[in-house]
């Protein structure tokens, strides 16, 4: 079977964008069609100023939501990144293959570094190098496919480049992975600013629907979503980003086509109402399962412990091989 790896960063409460853009595909498709690993990438949460207690809470919440959205530990491997030391071991080797120029060209680094400087803060070195850690996350497991949202495509391309370069310099060690995207709603936009991604870490306002939002909160946020000038319901991301975002959310919830759905609506209000109800219905089972898992924390801990053991067994031989290939003396 092909091998799939993907991760979720515990830097904020998980959103509808996380679910429609990636997590639903993981549970409905990837864990059934592949040897799949899904990881809470907690080391990536340390690249900016953070509260340690909050990172721990969000890491547990993210792991619990991964299971609540339908990941089955009998079918896939669910674990926390920092519990498997091979990620950090391989990251340094790949830093010795990557270049400073490659890191500084990363769009997310430019954006986040600029935002940090604007706040008067200092930019951590780990923010520059974390795409290499992401590459290590992927390459350690011989990953064939990486299902991600549009905003992470550049990082997977870097991973491919590093794998090819390492293999050419030191001998074939890594599988060169490819990126996959869901067909609809690969990138859900902020309801109040439909030109920006619905991000879990940058916005705590009404533009973000969280997976654990109460139904009435979901309805209010969607009914207050920004739409566009004019009244015609059409799917056009450039000219009508607000209504297009709603159409894509509705299409993703119901399995339809955004352009076809547009023809069924005469007003923004009716589109918003149907979108809100579709989202509430979609999130209901996830929220109920999350409550059940929160009532049994020992089960979640056991899943993460066993997942880390399994992940370690998969990663260690390849990382050891990379150490030998690059010229390091084997231990004892």
Short mmCIF file of C-alpha atoms in Angstrom, two decimals:
data_model
loop_
_atom_site.label_atom_id
_atom_site.label_comp_id
_atom_site.label_asym_id
_atom_site.label_seq_id
_atom_site.Cartn_x
_atom_site.Cartn_y
_atom_site.Cartn_z
CA UNK A 1 0.00 0.00 0.00
CA UNK A 2 1.05 3.58 -0.59
CA UNK A 3 2.03 5.49 2.55
CA UNK A 4 0.37 8.79 3.51
CA UNK A 5 1.53 11.26 6.18
CA UNK A 6 -0.06 14.47 7.34
CA UNK A 7 -0.12 16.55 10.50
CA UNK A 8 -2.00 19.23 12.37
CA UNK A 9 -0.30 22.01 14.32
CA UNK A 10 -1.60 22.78 17.86
CA UNK A 11 -1.39 26.56 17.61
CA UNK A 12 -5.11 27.21 17.97
CA UNK A 13 -8.51 25.55 18.11
CA UNK A 14 -9.18 23.49 14.98
CA UNK A 15 -11.51 25.04 12.44
CA UNK A 16 -14.00 24.18 9.74
CA UNK A 17 -11.19 24.97 7.32
CA UNK A 18 -8.98 22.31 8.88
CA UNK A 19 -11.80 19.79 8.62
CA UNK A 20 -13.00 20.48 5.08
CA UNK A 21 -9.51 21.18 3.79
CA UNK A 22 -7.82 18.08 5.16
CA UNK A 23 -9.17 16.16 8.15
CA UNK A 24 -12.34 14.80 6.56
CA UNK A 25 -10.36 13.37 3.67
CA UNK A 26 -8.01 11.72 6.16
CA UNK A 27 -10.84 9.81 7.81
CA UNK A 28 -13.03 9.14 4.78
CA UNK A 29 -10.36 8.31 2.20
CA UNK A 30 -6.74 8.15 3.27
CA UNK A 31 -6.90 5.81 6.26
CA UNK A 32 -8.81 3.27 4.14
CA UNK A 33 -6.75 3.55 0.97
CA UNK A 34 -3.23 3.77 2.38
CA UNK A 35 -0.83 2.96 5.18
CA UNK A 36 -1.56 6.30 6.82
CA UNK A 37 0.08 8.28 9.63
CA UNK A 38 -1.51 11.35 11.21
CA UNK A 39 0.47 13.45 13.63
CA UNK A 40 -0.02 16.33 16.06
CA UNK A 41 3.07 18.32 15.07
CA UNK A 42 3.67 19.98 18.42
CA UNK A 43 7.33 20.88 17.74
CA UNK A 44 6.08 23.24 15.03
CA UNK A 45 4.08 25.15 17.64
CA UNK A 46 7.32 26.29 19.29
CA UNK A 47 8.44 28.47 16.37
CA UNK A 48 6.66 31.54 17.80
CA UNK A 49 6.05 32.92 21.26
CA UNK A 50 3.75 30.47 23.08
CA UNK A 51 2.34 29.45 26.42
CA UNK A 52 3.61 25.93 27.30
CA UNK A 53 0.42 24.95 29.09
CA UNK A 54 -1.70 26.04 26.14
CA UNK A 55 0.42 24.04 23.69
CA UNK A 56 -0.12 20.93 25.83
CA UNK A 57 -3.88 21.53 26.05
CA UNK A 58 -4.22 22.18 22.34
CA UNK A 59 -2.08 19.13 21.51
CA UNK A 60 -4.42 16.90 23.51
CA UNK A 61 -7.47 18.58 21.99
CA UNK A 62 -6.10 18.15 18.47
CA UNK A 63 -5.37 14.46 19.06
CA UNK A 64 -8.86 13.96 20.47
CA UNK A 65 -10.45 15.73 17.51
CA UNK A 66 -8.45 13.63 15.06
CA UNK A 67 -10.10 10.58 16.59
CA UNK A 68 -13.48 12.34 16.82
CA UNK A 69 -13.46 13.08 13.09
CA UNK A 70 -13.23 9.37 12.39
CA UNK A 71 -9.59 8.29 12.43
CA UNK A 72 -9.46 4.67 13.60
CA UNK A 73 -6.20 3.54 15.28
CA UNK A 74 -6.88 0.06 13.94
CA UNK A 75 -6.58 1.45 10.41
CA UNK A 76 -3.98 4.22 10.80
CA UNK A 77 -1.27 5.53 13.11
CA UNK A 78 -2.12 8.55 15.27
CA UNK A 79 0.66 10.07 17.37
CA UNK A 80 2.37 13.20 18.67
CA UNK A 81 5.48 14.40 16.84
CA UNK A 82 7.65 15.05 19.92
CA UNK A 83 7.06 11.48 21.11
CA UNK A 84 9.12 10.18 18.16
CA UNK A 85 12.70 11.45 18.33
CA UNK A 86 13.45 10.51 14.71
CA UNK A 87 11.76 13.73 13.56
CA UNK A 88 14.34 15.93 15.28
CA UNK A 89 17.21 13.58 14.38
CA UNK A 90 16.43 13.73 10.67
CA UNK A 91 15.66 17.46 10.69
CA UNK A 92 19.29 18.36 11.40
CA UNK A 93 20.56 16.19 8.55
CA UNK A 94 18.17 17.90 6.16
CA UNK A 95 19.30 21.32 7.41
CA UNK A 96 22.71 20.25 6.15
CA UNK A 97 21.18 19.74 2.69
CA UNK A 98 18.83 22.75 2.54
CA UNK A 99 20.02 26.27 1.71
CA UNK A 100 19.45 29.60 3.40
CA UNK A 101 17.92 30.98 0.20
CA UNK A 102 15.34 28.21 0.04
CA UNK A 103 14.23 28.90 3.58
CA UNK A 104 13.90 32.63 3.09
CA UNK A 105 11.78 32.16 -0.04
CA UNK A 106 9.08 30.32 1.91
CA UNK A 107 5.91 32.43 1.74
CA UNK A 108 4.76 31.52 5.25
CA UNK A 109 8.13 32.53 6.70
CA UNK A 110 7.94 35.93 5.00
CA UNK A 111 4.40 36.52 6.25
CA UNK A 112 4.92 35.31 9.81
CA UNK A 113 8.29 36.99 10.22
CA UNK A 114 6.81 40.29 9.03
CA UNK A 115 3.89 39.94 11.44
CA UNK A 116 6.25 39.17 14.34
CA UNK A 117 8.42 42.18 13.58
CA UNK A 118 5.32 44.38 13.30
CA UNK A 119 4.40 43.33 16.84
CA UNK A 120 7.84 44.35 18.01
CA UNK A 121 8.98 40.80 18.61
CA UNK A 122 12.05 38.91 17.48
CA UNK A 123 11.91 36.17 14.85
CA UNK A 124 13.01 32.77 16.11
CA UNK A 125 15.47 30.76 14.04
CA UNK A 126 13.06 27.83 14.20
CA UNK A 127 10.50 29.85 12.21
CA UNK A 128 13.02 29.98 9.37
CA UNK A 129 13.97 26.32 9.55
CA UNK A 130 10.66 24.67 10.38
CA UNK A 131 9.96 23.70 6.73
CA UNK A 132 12.98 21.41 7.06
CA UNK A 133 11.44 19.81 10.14
CA UNK A 134 8.26 19.38 8.13
CA UNK A 135 10.30 17.67 5.43
CA UNK A 136 11.76 15.37 8.08
CA UNK A 137 8.25 14.55 9.30
CA UNK A 138 7.36 13.38 5.81
CA UNK A 139 10.58 11.73 4.65
CA UNK A 140 11.19 9.71 7.81
CA UNK A 141 8.33 7.40 6.92
CA UNK A 142 8.92 6.80 3.22
CA UNK A 143 5.77 8.79 2.51
CA UNK A 144 4.28 8.51 -0.97
CA UNK A 145 1.49 11.10 -0.66
CA UNK A 146 0.97 14.18 1.51
CA UNK A 147 -2.66 15.39 1.61
CA UNK A 148 -2.53 19.12 2.40
CA UNK A 149 -4.32 22.39 1.84
CA UNK A 150 -3.15 24.81 -0.84
CA UNK A 151 -1.13 26.87 1.65
CA UNK A 152 1.23 23.98 2.38
CA UNK A 153 2.01 23.04 -1.21
CA UNK A 154 5.25 25.06 -1.26
CA UNK A 155 6.54 23.16 1.77
CA UNK A 156 5.88 19.79 0.17
CA UNK A 157 7.71 20.96 -2.95
CA UNK A 158 10.68 21.82 -0.71
CA UNK A 159 10.44 18.33 0.78
CA UNK A 160 10.62 16.83 -2.70
CA UNK A 161 13.65 18.96 -3.56
CA UNK A 162 15.48 17.94 -0.38
CA UNK A 163 14.74 14.26 -0.94
CA UNK A 164 16.05 14.39 -4.51
CA UNK A 165 19.16 16.34 -3.48
CA UNK A 166 19.97 13.98 -0.59
CA UNK A 167 19.50 10.94 -2.82
CA UNK A 168 21.76 12.39 -5.53
CA UNK A 169 24.54 13.34 -3.10
CA UNK A 170 24.54 10.41 -0.70
CA UNK A 171 22.71 7.55 -2.37
CA UNK A 172 19.03 6.69 -2.62
CA UNK A 173 17.58 6.95 0.88
CA UNK A 174 14.23 8.73 0.65
CA UNK A 175 11.00 8.29 -1.26
CA UNK A 176 10.11 11.49 -3.17
CA UNK A 177 6.52 12.27 -2.07
CA UNK A 178 3.73 13.92 -4.03
CA UNK A 179 1.00 16.33 -2.90
CA UNK A 180 -2.73 15.58 -3.03
CA UNK A 181 -5.66 18.00 -2.54
CA UNK A 182 -9.37 17.48 -1.89
CA UNK A 183 -11.48 18.43 -4.91
CA UNK A 184 -13.67 21.03 -3.15
CA UNK A 185 -12.89 23.57 -0.41
CA UNK A 186 -9.17 22.88 -0.32
CA UNK A 187 -8.88 26.33 1.18
CA UNK A 188 -11.79 27.65 3.25
CA UNK A 189 -11.65 31.41 3.66
CA UNK A 190 -12.39 33.69 6.60
CA UNK A 191 -16.07 34.59 6.74
CA UNK A 192 -15.28 38.24 7.53
CA UNK A 193 -12.34 38.52 5.13
CA UNK A 194 -12.90 36.08 2.26
CA UNK A 195 -9.54 36.95 0.74
CA UNK A 196 -7.75 35.39 3.75
CA UNK A 197 -7.58 31.78 4.90
CA UNK A 198 -9.73 30.63 7.81
CA UNK A 199 -6.75 30.16 10.14
CA UNK A 200 -6.82 28.66 13.61
CA UNK A 201 -3.96 30.71 15.06
CA UNK A 202 -4.40 34.21 13.65
CA UNK A 203 -8.07 35.07 14.23
CA UNK A 204 -10.39 34.69 17.22
CA UNK A 205 -13.23 36.72 15.74
CA UNK A 206 -16.49 35.96 13.96
CA UNK A 207 -14.80 35.00 10.70
CA UNK A 208 -13.68 31.58 11.96
CA UNK A 209 -15.93 28.57 12.60
CA UNK A 210 -14.32 26.24 15.13
CA UNK A 211 -15.05 22.53 15.20
CA UNK A 212 -16.29 22.80 18.79
CA UNK A 213 -18.46 25.90 18.27
CA UNK A 214 -22.03 25.54 19.54
CA UNK A 215 -24.65 25.22 16.75
CA UNK A 216 -26.11 28.66 17.43
CA UNK A 217 -22.63 30.19 17.32
CA UNK A 218 -22.04 28.55 13.93
CA UNK A 219 -25.33 29.91 12.62
CA UNK A 220 -24.56 33.45 13.79
CA UNK A 221 -21.09 33.46 12.24
CA UNK A 222 -22.30 32.22 8.86
CA UNK A 223 -25.37 34.45 8.76
CA UNK A 224 -23.08 37.43 9.41
CA UNK A 225 -20.57 36.39 6.75
CA UNK A 226 -19.35 39.14 4.44
CA UNK A 227 -20.80 38.89 0.94
CA UNK A 228 -20.17 40.96 -2.16
CA UNK A 229 -21.63 43.98 -3.89
CA UNK A 230 -24.61 43.12 -6.05
CA UNK A 231 -27.21 40.49 -5.32
CA UNK A 232 -26.67 37.75 -7.90
CA UNK A 233 -25.44 34.44 -6.47
CA UNK A 234 -22.53 33.37 -8.68
CA UNK A 235 -19.36 31.35 -8.11
CA UNK A 236 -16.42 33.58 -9.00
CA UNK A 237 -13.48 33.57 -6.58
CA UNK A 238 -11.96 36.71 -8.04
CA UNK A 239 -14.99 38.94 -8.44
CA UNK A 240 -17.23 37.45 -5.71
CA UNK A 241 -14.95 35.97 -3.02
CA UNK A 242 -17.54 36.15 -0.21
CA UNK A 243 -20.38 34.32 -1.90
CA UNK A 244 -17.94 31.93 -3.58
CA UNK A 245 -16.58 30.95 -0.17
CA UNK A 246 -20.10 30.16 1.07
CA UNK A 247 -20.87 28.14 -2.06
CA UNK A 248 -17.67 26.13 -1.66
CA UNK A 249 -18.38 25.44 2.01
CA UNK A 250 -21.91 24.29 1.18
CA UNK A 251 -20.63 22.17 -1.70
CA UNK A 252 -18.02 20.55 0.52
CA UNK A 253 -20.60 19.76 3.21
CA UNK A 254 -23.13 18.27 0.80
CA UNK A 255 -20.87 16.85 -1.88
CA UNK A 256 -22.11 19.19 -4.63
CA UNK A 257 -20.55 21.54 -7.17
CA UNK A 258 -20.25 25.25 -6.25
CA UNK A 259 -21.18 26.50 -9.71
CA UNK A 260 -24.24 24.28 -9.93
CA UNK A 261 -25.33 25.27 -6.43
CA UNK A 262 -25.14 28.95 -7.34
CA UNK A 263 -27.99 28.47 -9.81
CA UNK A 264 -30.27 27.22 -7.03
CA UNK A 265 -30.18 30.48 -5.04
CA UNK A 266 -31.68 33.87 -5.73
CA UNK A 267 -30.58 35.60 -2.50
CA UNK A 268 -27.54 35.66 -0.25
CA UNK A 269 -29.79 35.12 2.77
CA UNK A 270 -31.11 31.76 1.62
CA UNK A 271 -27.59 30.63 0.72
CA UNK A 272 -26.31 31.62 4.16
CA UNK A 273 -29.15 29.80 5.92
CA UNK A 274 -28.60 26.56 4.03
CA UNK A 275 -24.83 26.79 4.49
CA UNK A 276 -25.22 27.33 8.23
CA UNK A 277 -27.51 24.32 8.62
CA UNK A 278 -25.22 22.15 6.51
CA UNK A 279 -22.23 23.05 8.70
CA UNK A 280 -24.17 22.44 11.92
CA UNK A 281 -25.24 19.03 10.63
CA UNK A 282 -21.69 18.21 9.53
CA UNK A 283 -20.12 19.10 12.87
CA UNK A 284 -22.72 17.42 15.10
CA UNK A 285 -21.28 13.87 15.01
CA UNK A 286 -17.74 15.20 15.49
CA UNK A 287 -18.74 17.17 18.57
CA UNK A 288 -20.65 14.25 20.11
CA UNK A 289 -17.72 11.88 19.58
CA UNK A 290 -15.33 14.49 21.03
CA UNK A 291 -17.41 14.61 24.22
CA UNK A 292 -17.26 10.81 24.51
CA UNK A 293 -13.49 10.77 24.09
CA UNK A 294 -12.98 13.57 26.62
CA UNK A 295 -14.81 11.40 29.13
CA UNK A 296 -12.25 8.60 28.55
CA UNK A 297 -8.80 10.29 28.50
CA UNK A 298 -6.99 7.01 29.15
CA UNK A 299 -8.19 5.74 25.77
CA UNK A 300 -6.71 8.75 23.95
CA UNK A 301 -3.43 8.41 25.89
CA UNK A 302 -3.24 4.74 24.94
CA UNK A 303 -3.82 5.50 21.26
CA UNK A 304 -1.03 8.11 21.28
CA UNK A 305 1.39 5.84 23.14
CA UNK A 306 0.83 2.91 20.79
CA UNK A 307 0.89 5.23 17.78
CA UNK A 308 4.27 6.64 18.78
CA UNK A 309 5.71 3.16 19.24
CA UNK A 310 4.50 2.12 15.80
CA UNK A 311 5.74 5.35 14.19
CA UNK A 312 9.15 4.96 15.84
CA UNK A 313 9.51 1.45 14.43
CA UNK A 314 8.69 2.72 10.95
CA UNK A 315 10.96 5.78 11.03
CA UNK A 316 14.09 4.54 12.78
CA UNK A 317 15.51 2.28 10.02
CA UNK A 318 15.28 5.02 7.38
CA UNK A 319 16.70 7.72 9.66
CA UNK A 320 19.55 5.39 10.68
CA UNK A 321 20.22 4.76 7.00
CA UNK A 322 20.34 8.53 6.38
CA UNK A 323 22.90 8.93 9.19
CA UNK A 324 25.11 6.29 7.60
CA UNK A 325 24.65 7.69 4.09
CA UNK A 326 25.65 11.25 5.04
CA UNK A 327 28.87 10.04 6.67
CA UNK A 328 28.19 9.73 10.41
CA UNK A 329 29.92 7.00 12.37
CA UNK A 330 27.47 4.33 13.61
CA UNK A 331 27.03 4.15 17.39
CA UNK A 332 28.39 1.13 19.28
#
